Coordinates of C-alpha atoms and ligand atoms in Angstrom, one line a residue:
M24 CA 9.9 43.0 12.6
M25 CA 6.5 41.2 11.6
K26 CA 6.9 37.6 11.1
V27 CA 4.5 35.8 8.9
I28 CA 4.0 32.1 8.8
T29 CA 2.3 29.8 6.1
Y30 CA 2.1 26.0 5.5
G31 CA 1.3 23.9 2.4
T32 CA 2.2 20.8 0.3
Y33 CA 3.4 22.6 -2.5
D34 CA 3.0 19.7 -5.0
H35 CA 3.7 20.9 -8.6
L36 CA 4.2 24.5 -7.4
H37 CA 1.8 26.7 -9.5
R38 CA 0.6 30.4 -9.7
G39 CA -2.0 29.9 -7.0
H40 CA 0.9 29.1 -4.5
V41 CA 3.2 31.7 -5.8
R42 CA 0.2 34.5 -5.6
L43 CA -0.4 33.3 -2.1
L44 CA 3.4 33.5 -0.9
E45 CA 3.7 36.8 -2.4
R46 CA 0.6 38.1 -0.6
A47 CA 1.7 36.3 2.7
K48 CA 5.0 38.0 2.5
A49 CA 3.4 41.4 2.1
L50 CA 1.7 40.7 5.3
G51 CA 5.0 41.3 7.1
D52 CA 8.6 41.6 6.8
Y53 CA 9.5 38.0 7.2
L54 CA 8.0 35.0 5.7
I55 CA 8.4 31.4 6.9
V56 CA 7.0 28.7 4.8
G57 CA 6.2 25.3 6.2
V58 CA 6.2 22.5 3.7
T59 CA 4.4 19.4 4.9
S60 CA 6.6 16.0 4.9
D61 CA 5.7 13.1 3.0
D62 CA 4.8 11.2 5.9
F63 CA 2.5 13.9 7.3
D64 CA 0.7 14.4 4.2
K65 CA -0.2 10.6 4.1
Q66 CA -1.4 10.8 7.8
R67 CA -3.7 13.6 6.8
G68 CA -5.2 11.8 4.1
K69 CA -3.2 13.5 1.2
I70 CA -2.1 10.2 -0.5
N71 CA -0.9 10.9 -3.8
V72 CA 1.4 14.0 -3.5
Q73 CA 4.0 13.3 -6.6
Q74 CA 6.8 15.4 -5.8
P75 CA 9.2 14.3 -3.1
L76 CA 9.6 16.6 -0.1
E77 CA 13.1 17.8 -1.4
E78 CA 11.6 18.8 -4.9
R79 CA 8.6 20.7 -3.1
I80 CA 11.1 22.6 -0.8
A81 CA 13.5 23.4 -3.7
A82 CA 10.5 24.7 -5.9
V83 CA 9.4 26.9 -3.0
R84 CA 13.0 28.2 -2.4
A85 CA 13.0 28.9 -6.2
T86 CA 10.5 31.5 -5.8
G87 CA 12.7 33.6 -3.7
I88 CA 9.8 34.7 -1.6
A89 CA 10.4 32.6 1.5
D90 CA 12.9 34.0 4.1
K91 CA 12.8 30.8 5.9
I92 CA 11.6 27.1 5.0
I93 CA 10.7 24.7 7.6
V94 CA 9.3 21.0 7.4
E95 CA 5.7 20.4 8.8
E96 CA 5.9 16.7 10.0
Y97 CA 3.3 16.3 13.0
E98 CA 0.0 17.5 14.1
G99 CA 0.0 20.3 16.5
Q100 CA 3.3 21.7 15.0
K101 CA 1.9 24.9 14.0
I102 CA 1.5 26.0 17.6
D103 CA 5.0 24.9 18.3
D104 CA 6.4 26.9 15.4
I105 CA 4.5 30.0 16.3
K106 CA 5.9 29.8 19.7
R107 CA 9.5 29.2 18.4
Y108 CA 9.6 31.6 15.9
G109 CA 7.9 34.5 17.4
V110 CA 5.2 34.5 14.7
D111 CA 2.9 37.5 14.5
I112 CA 0.6 36.2 11.7
F113 CA -0.5 32.9 10.5
T114 CA -1.9 32.9 7.2
V115 CA -3.3 30.3 4.4
G116 CA -5.9 30.1 1.7
S117 CA -9.4 30.8 1.9
D118 CA -10.0 26.9 1.3
W119 CA -9.0 26.7 5.2
V120 CA -11.4 29.3 6.4
G121 CA -12.4 28.7 10.1
H122 CA -10.3 25.7 10.2
F123 CA -7.2 27.5 12.0
D124 CA -9.2 30.1 14.1
Y125 CA -7.7 28.1 17.1
L126 CA -4.4 29.6 16.6
N127 CA -5.9 33.2 17.2
E128 CA -4.7 32.3 20.8
Y129 CA -1.2 32.7 19.6
C130 CA -1.0 35.1 16.9
K131 CA -3.3 36.8 14.3
V132 CA -4.9 34.4 11.8
E133 CA -5.8 35.7 8.2
Y134 CA -7.2 33.8 5.3
L135 CA -6.0 35.0 1.9
E136 CA -8.5 34.6 -1.1
R137 CA -7.7 31.3 -2.9
T138 CA -6.7 31.8 -6.8
C139 CA -9.5 30.4 -8.9
G140 CA -9.0 27.6 -11.4
V141 CA -5.9 26.0 -10.5
S142 CA -4.8 23.3 -7.8
S143 CA -2.4 20.5 -7.5
T144 CA -5.0 18.0 -7.6
E145 CA -6.0 19.4 -10.9
I146 CA -2.5 19.2 -12.2
R147 CA -2.0 15.6 -10.8
S148 CA -5.1 14.3 -12.7
T149 CA -4.8 15.9 -16.0
K150 CA -4.4 12.4 -17.5
K151 CA -6.7 10.0 -15.7
Q152 CA -5.5 6.3 -16.3
R153 CA -8.6 4.1 -17.4
C154 CA -8.7 1.1 -14.9
G155 CA -10.5 -2.2 -15.2
L156 CA -11.2 -4.5 -12.0
V157 CA -11.4 -8.2 -12.3
G158 CA -12.7 -10.7 -9.8
Y159 CA -15.8 -11.6 -7.8
T160 CA -15.5 -11.4 -4.2
D161 CA -17.0 -8.6 -2.1
Y162 CA -13.2 -7.3 -1.4
M163 CA -13.5 -5.8 -5.2
N164 CA -16.0 -3.4 -3.5
R165 CA -13.6 -2.1 -1.1
V166 CA -10.9 -1.9 -4.0
Y167 CA -13.5 0.1 -6.1
A168 CA -14.0 2.5 -3.0
E169 CA -10.5 2.9 -2.5
C170 CA -9.8 3.6 -6.4
G171 CA -12.0 6.8 -5.7
L172 CA -9.6 8.2 -3.7
V173 CA -6.7 8.1 -5.8
N174 CA -6.0 11.0 -8.1
G175 CA -5.3 10.3 -11.8
L176 CA -7.5 7.0 -11.6
E177 CA -10.9 6.2 -13.1
V178 CA -12.3 2.7 -12.5
V179 CA -14.2 2.3 -16.1
A180 CA -14.9 -1.5 -16.2
I181 CA -15.6 -4.4 -13.8
C182 CA -15.3 -7.9 -14.9
T183 CA -17.3 -10.4 -12.7
K184 CA -19.3 -13.3 -13.3
D185 CA -21.1 -12.6 -10.0
R186 CA -22.6 -9.2 -10.1
S187 CA -24.6 -10.0 -6.8
S188 CA -21.3 -9.6 -4.9
L189 CA -21.0 -5.9 -6.1
S190 CA -22.2 -3.1 -4.1
K191 CA -24.6 -0.4 -5.4
N192 CA -21.3 1.9 -5.5
S193 CA -19.4 -0.6 -7.7
L194 CA -22.4 -1.3 -10.1
S195 CA -22.1 2.4 -11.0
A196 CA -19.0 1.5 -12.8
P197 CA -19.5 2.5 -16.6
L198 CA -19.0 -1.3 -17.9
I199 CA -19.7 -4.3 -16.0
T200 CA -19.0 -7.3 -18.0
D201 CA -18.2 -11.0 -17.6
N202 CA -15.8 -11.0 -20.5
F203 CA -12.4 -10.4 -19.7
N204 CA -11.4 -9.3 -23.3
E205 CA -14.1 -6.6 -23.3
L206 CA -12.6 -5.3 -20.1
L207 CA -9.2 -5.1 -21.6
D208 CA -10.3 -3.1 -24.6
A209 CA -11.8 -0.3 -22.5
V210 CA -8.7 0.1 -20.1
D211 CA -5.1 1.1 -19.8
L212 CA -4.7 -0.8 -16.6
V213 CA -5.9 -3.8 -14.9
Y214 CA -6.2 -5.3 -11.4
I215 CA -6.8 -8.8 -11.0
H216 CA -8.5 -10.6 -7.9
S217 CA -9.7 -13.6 -9.7
H218 CA -9.0 -17.0 -8.0
P219 CA -5.3 -17.9 -8.3
D220 CA -5.8 -20.5 -10.9
C221 CA -6.8 -18.0 -13.2
H222 CA -3.8 -15.4 -12.6
Y223 CA -1.2 -16.5 -15.0
E224 CA -3.5 -16.6 -18.0
Q225 CA -5.2 -13.3 -17.2
V226 CA -2.0 -11.6 -16.5
K227 CA -0.4 -12.9 -19.7
K228 CA -3.3 -11.8 -21.7
A229 CA -3.7 -8.4 -20.3
L230 CA 0.2 -7.8 -20.8
E231 CA 0.0 -9.1 -24.4
A232 CA -2.9 -6.5 -24.8
G233 CA -0.3 -3.8 -23.7
K234 CA -1.9 -3.3 -20.3
H235 CA -0.1 -2.6 -16.9
V236 CA -1.3 -5.2 -14.5
M237 CA -1.6 -5.3 -10.6
C238 CA -2.5 -8.8 -9.6
E239 CA -3.1 -10.3 -6.2
A240 CA -0.4 -12.8 -5.2
P241 CA 0.4 -15.1 -6.3
L242 CA 1.1 -13.9 -9.7
A243 CA 1.6 -17.4 -11.1
K244 CA 2.1 -21.0 -9.6
S245 CA 5.9 -21.3 -10.3
A246 CA 9.1 -19.0 -10.5
A247 CA 9.2 -20.1 -14.1
E248 CA 5.9 -18.7 -14.9
C249 CA 6.6 -15.6 -12.9
D250 CA 9.9 -14.8 -14.7
E251 CA 8.0 -15.4 -18.0
L252 CA 5.4 -12.6 -17.0
F253 CA 8.0 -10.3 -15.9
S254 CA 9.8 -10.7 -19.3
L255 CA 6.9 -10.0 -21.0
A256 CA 6.0 -6.9 -19.1
D257 CA 9.6 -5.6 -19.5
E258 CA 9.6 -6.3 -23.2
R259 CA 6.6 -4.1 -23.6
D260 CA 7.5 -1.5 -21.1
L261 CA 4.5 -2.3 -18.8
V262 CA 4.3 -2.6 -15.1
L263 CA 3.5 -5.7 -13.5
M264 CA 3.1 -5.7 -9.9
D265 CA 2.3 -8.1 -7.3
S266 CA -0.4 -6.9 -4.9
L267 CA -0.4 -7.5 -1.1
R268 CA -1.7 -4.6 0.6
T269 CA 0.0 -5.5 3.8
A270 CA 3.2 -4.4 2.3
Y271 CA 2.0 -0.9 2.1
S272 CA 0.6 -0.5 5.6
T273 CA 3.1 2.1 7.3
A274 CA 3.1 -0.1 10.6
Y275 CA 4.6 -3.2 8.6
A276 CA 6.9 -1.0 6.6
R277 CA 8.4 0.5 9.3
M278 CA 8.5 -2.7 11.5
L279 CA 10.5 -4.3 8.6
L280 CA 13.0 -1.0 8.7
L281 CA 13.5 -1.7 12.3
V282 CA 14.2 -5.3 12.2
A283 CA 16.7 -4.7 9.2
G284 CA 18.4 -1.9 11.6
G285 CA 19.3 -4.6 14.1
R286 CA 16.8 -3.4 16.9
I287 CA 16.1 -7.1 17.7
G288 CA 19.7 -8.3 16.7
D289 CA 19.9 -11.2 14.3
V290 CA 16.8 -12.7 13.3
V291 CA 16.3 -16.2 14.0
S292 CA 12.8 -16.8 13.6
V293 CA 9.6 -15.5 11.5
D294 CA 6.2 -16.9 12.5
A295 CA 3.2 -15.7 10.8
T296 CA -0.4 -16.6 11.3
C297 CA -3.4 -15.9 9.0
T298 CA -6.6 -17.3 9.5
N299 CA -10.3 -16.6 8.9
L300 CA -13.8 -18.5 9.1
N301 CA -14.8 -17.3 5.9
T302 CA -13.9 -20.2 3.4
N303 CA -14.4 -17.6 0.4
R304 CA -16.2 -20.4 -1.6
P305 CA -17.4 -18.3 -4.5
P306 CA -20.5 -19.5 -6.3
Y307 CA -18.1 -20.3 -9.2
S308 CA -14.7 -19.4 -10.3
L309 CA -13.8 -18.0 -13.8
S310 CA -12.3 -21.1 -14.9
H311 CA -13.9 -24.0 -12.8
E312 CA -15.7 -24.8 -9.9
T313 CA -13.2 -24.2 -7.0
A314 CA -13.1 -22.7 -3.7
W315 CA -10.4 -20.7 -2.1
S316 CA -8.2 -23.1 -0.2
S317 CA -6.4 -21.7 3.0
M318 CA -3.1 -21.6 0.9
A319 CA -4.8 -19.7 -1.9
A320 CA -6.5 -17.3 0.4
W321 CA -3.8 -16.8 2.8
G322 CA -0.3 -18.4 1.7
P323 CA 1.1 -15.0 0.0
T324 CA 0.4 -12.8 2.8
A325 CA 1.7 -15.2 5.5
L326 CA 5.1 -15.9 3.4
L327 CA 5.5 -12.1 2.9
P328 CA 7.3 -11.4 6.1
I329 CA 9.2 -14.6 6.0
F330 CA 10.7 -13.7 2.9
Q331 CA 11.1 -10.0 3.2
I332 CA 13.1 -10.5 6.5
L333 CA 14.9 -13.7 5.8
G334 CA 15.6 -13.7 2.0
S335 CA 13.9 -15.1 -0.6
S336 CA 16.3 -18.2 -1.1
P337 CA 15.2 -20.7 1.5
E338 CA 17.2 -24.0 1.9
S339 CA 14.0 -26.1 2.3
V340 CA 10.1 -25.6 2.4
Q341 CA 7.9 -28.2 4.0
F342 CA 4.3 -28.4 4.2
S343 CA 1.7 -29.7 6.7
S344 CA -1.7 -29.9 5.3
L345 CA -4.8 -30.9 7.0
C346 CA -7.4 -31.6 4.4
D347 CA -10.2 -33.9 3.2
L348 CA -7.7 -36.7 1.6
K349 CA -10.1 -37.1 -1.1
D350 CA -9.8 -33.3 -2.1
K351 CA -6.3 -32.4 -1.3
A352 CA -6.5 -29.1 -3.3
F353 CA -8.6 -27.7 -0.6
D354 CA -6.7 -27.4 2.5
N355 CA -8.6 -26.4 6.0
F356 CA -5.3 -25.6 7.6
S357 CA -1.7 -25.7 6.6
R358 CA 1.7 -25.1 8.0
I359 CA 4.7 -23.9 5.8
S360 CA 8.0 -24.5 7.5
V361 CA 10.8 -22.7 5.7
E362 CA 14.5 -23.1 6.5
F363 CA 17.0 -20.6 5.7
Q364 CA 20.8 -20.5 6.7
G365 CA 20.6 -19.6 10.5
A366 CA 17.1 -18.9 10.7
V367 CA 13.5 -20.6 10.5
G368 CA 10.3 -19.3 9.2
S369 CA 6.7 -20.8 9.8
A370 CA 3.5 -19.7 8.1
K371 CA 0.2 -21.0 9.5
V372 CA -2.9 -20.4 7.2
G373 CA -6.4 -21.4 7.8
A374 CA -9.6 -20.7 6.0
G375 CA -12.3 -22.4 8.2
A376 CA -10.3 -22.4 11.2
K377 CA -9.3 -19.5 13.7
S378 CA -6.4 -18.7 15.5
E379 CA -4.4 -15.6 16.8
G380 CA -3.4 -14.1 13.5
S381 CA -0.1 -12.6 15.0
L382 CA 3.4 -12.1 13.6
V383 CA 6.4 -12.8 15.7
V384 CA 9.9 -12.0 14.6
S385 CA 12.5 -13.4 16.9
G386 CA 15.9 -12.1 17.1
T387 CA 19.1 -12.5 19.4
K388 CA 18.3 -9.4 21.3
G389 CA 14.5 -9.2 21.4
Y390 CA 11.4 -9.8 19.3
V391 CA 8.7 -8.0 17.4
Y392 CA 5.2 -8.7 18.3
V393 CA 2.5 -7.6 15.9
P394 CA -0.9 -8.5 17.1
A395 CA -3.9 -9.8 15.1
P396 CA -4.8 -9.3 12.6
W397 CA -1.1 -8.6 11.6
W398 CA -1.7 -8.1 8.1
K399 CA -3.7 -4.8 8.6
T400 CA -2.2 -3.6 11.8
D401 CA -1.5 0.0 12.9
Y402 CA 0.7 -1.1 15.9
F403 CA 3.3 -3.4 16.9
E404 CA 6.0 -3.9 19.7
I405 CA 9.3 -4.5 20.4
R406 CA 9.9 -6.4 23.3
Y407 CA 13.0 -7.3 25.3
E408 CA 14.3 -9.5 28.3
N409 CA 14.1 -6.5 30.4
S410 CA 10.4 -5.5 29.9
S411 CA 11.1 -1.8 30.9
D412 CA 13.3 -1.6 27.4
N413 CA 10.0 -2.5 25.5
R414 CA 8.9 -0.1 23.0
R415 CA 5.4 0.5 21.3
Y416 CA 4.9 1.7 17.7
F417 CA 1.5 3.0 16.4
Y418 CA 0.9 4.4 13.0
Q419 CA -2.2 5.3 11.1
L420 CA -3.7 2.8 8.8
D421 CA -5.8 4.3 6.0
G422 CA -7.7 1.7 3.8
E423 CA -5.7 -1.2 5.1
G424 CA -3.0 0.0 2.6
I425 CA -4.9 -0.5 -0.6
R426 CA -4.9 3.2 -1.5
F427 CA -1.3 3.5 -1.0
E428 CA -0.6 0.4 -3.2
W429 CA -2.6 2.3 -6.0
V430 CA -0.6 5.3 -5.6
S431 CA 2.4 3.2 -5.9
F432 CA 1.3 1.2 -9.0
L433 CA 0.5 4.6 -10.6
R434 CA 3.7 6.1 -10.1
M435 CA 5.6 3.0 -11.2
I436 CA 3.4 3.4 -14.6
E437 CA 4.6 7.1 -14.7
A438 CA 8.3 6.1 -14.1
V439 CA 8.0 3.2 -16.7
S440 CA 6.4 5.5 -19.4
E441 CA 9.3 7.8 -18.7
G442 CA 12.0 5.2 -19.3
T443 CA 12.8 3.8 -15.7
D444 CA 13.4 0.1 -15.9
G445 CA 10.4 -1.8 -14.4
E446 CA 12.3 -3.5 -11.5
E447 CA 14.0 -0.2 -10.3
A448 CA 10.8 1.5 -10.5
L449 CA 9.4 -1.0 -7.9
R450 CA 12.4 -0.6 -5.8
R451 CA 12.0 3.1 -5.7
E452 CA 8.2 3.0 -4.9
G453 CA 9.1 0.3 -1.8
G454 CA 7.0 -2.3 -3.6
I455 CA 7.4 -6.0 -3.3
E456 CA 10.7 -6.9 -4.9
R457 CA 10.5 -9.5 -7.9
D458 CA 12.5 -11.9 -5.9
I459 CA 10.0 -12.0 -3.2
T460 CA 7.1 -12.3 -5.6
R461 CA 9.0 -15.0 -7.3
A462 CA 9.7 -17.0 -4.3
I463 CA 5.9 -16.9 -3.2
C464 CA 4.9 -18.2 -6.5
E465 CA 7.5 -21.1 -6.2
V466 CA 6.1 -22.0 -2.8
I467 CA 2.3 -21.8 -3.5
G468 CA 3.1 -23.7 -6.7
S469 CA 5.0 -26.6 -4.9
F470 CA 2.4 -26.8 -2.4
E471 CA -0.4 -27.3 -5.3
R472 CA 2.1 -29.9 -6.9
G473 CA 2.3 -31.8 -3.7
D474 CA 6.1 -31.3 -3.4
H475 CA 7.2 -32.0 0.2
V476 CA 3.6 -31.8 1.5
R477 CA 2.4 -34.2 4.3
Y478 CA -1.5 -34.5 4.2
M479 CA -3.6 -35.4 7.2
E480 CA -7.1 -36.0 7.2
V481 CA -9.0 -33.2 8.6
H482 CA -11.6 -34.0 11.4
K483 CA -14.9 -34.4 10.1
Ligands
CTP17 N1 -3.6 28.1 -2.6 C1 -4.2 29.3 -3.2 N2 -4.8 29.3 -4.4 C2 -4.8 27.9 -5.2 C3 -4.2 26.8 -4.5 C4 -3.7 26.8 -3.4 O1 -4.2 30.1 -2.8 N3 -5.5 27.9 -6.3 C5 -2.9 28.1 -1.4 C6 -3.6 27.1 -0.4 O2 -4.9 27.9 0.1 C7 -2.7 26.9 0.7 C8 -1.4 27.1 -0.3 O3 -1.6 27.7 -1.4 O4 -2.6 28.2 1.6 C9 -0.8 25.7 -0.4 O5 -1.8 24.9 -1.0 P1 -1.7 23.4 -1.3 O6 -2.7 22.6 -0.4 O7 -0.3 23.0 -1.5 O8 -2.1 23.4 -2.8 P2 -3.4 23.0 -3.6 O9 -3.2 23.4 -5.0 O10 -4.5 23.6 -2.7 O11 -3.3 21.6 -3.3 P3 -4.2 20.4 -3.4 O12 -5.0 20.6 -4.8 O13 -3.4 19.0 -3.7 O14 -5.3 20.4 -2.1

């Protein structure tokens, strides 16, 4: 019996796929189809496959062409599969010509002519969401580049008061304006990376104008403001999402799962440090002359693992802030001490100071160590008393998590437009849950209001 094997993603199964499967089957007597897992697709750079693995498998099965369906999960698996199933012919479409010649060592390799005029990519991008970016730091350039990798998205406008920070690539956006209203008129959705002082007003305005919003944390400066914005979004069937790219890095997300699964026992402490020497002092902000304090630049990121691991209802929050006592709003370095029932958290943030930017989650059986810079890591370790039990975990980090955050945002927009509740859509996408967003807003707000803050003069 002649066995044939072929692989693909089969997102929104189309006639090109079916024709390929039919011809593959005709090459022999028995056809094995490898459908790529969601994780494997992510690893190889296919970031916005829309249908989950089960749906893609079901669609291939429904064609009735495959004799066996397997899941492709890792690089190098093709060789394993060919040996394991005694495959005679490996085949894929002509878009892969040459790419799999190395398999000739194990079986015959045949490339079949690709069907013209149809592809999953095209199906996914039939309706492009028009997107506007708002902000003025050079981080916008990274976001602009990442957006280019996401299907179904087109950056049509950038709102900035400082064009000098935009790269040549970003300047090629169709509309560059310093007028937020003009940007809103041109888009379906907005990404806001302006100074945190401007977030609440800008998010509100964008929602009132009927636009979906992804805004860098903190969304607002109090839980009440945050609730108000979420209600506004829900009333209008709009997505409002907190942006913190760390939450979308695979290593970070897997670390949370292992901790939740009890791998280090009961968590007693979460300690996160985030610092950089760039004080992010912009030439000006959208509302007034102001620099990014340590808390504005890093507070939300450092608080994220504390709330995600220990819960969003701390018993107490206290701050120690090193600052110029004449300008308390600008902290050079701060520590946030958060107490929970049976656990403590601490976040150290510094814009203009340098420290080891690591994350340590301590438990009753062992601890997690995420090395610097933990907020964009691809690696972590679980360490135990007996070091031979230690485990290391490596993952690929593409685009610092930015592209995955955008894919989630778009998927949430789709789910909400189809009638899914905003909070439910967020949960399904593994986004930052609303109670976490709310807790972050409350903590940043109370720091700025001076609640429970001990100020100390910084060395000059
Ligand atoms: N294929 C084909 N003709 C098409 C599209 C795909 O013969 N018009 C083949 C591919 O060459 C591959 C298989 O179908 O052997 C599965 O392809 P897959 O990558 O899942 O589909 P694409 O439509 O190419 O997806 P994308 O646009 O995301 O790359």
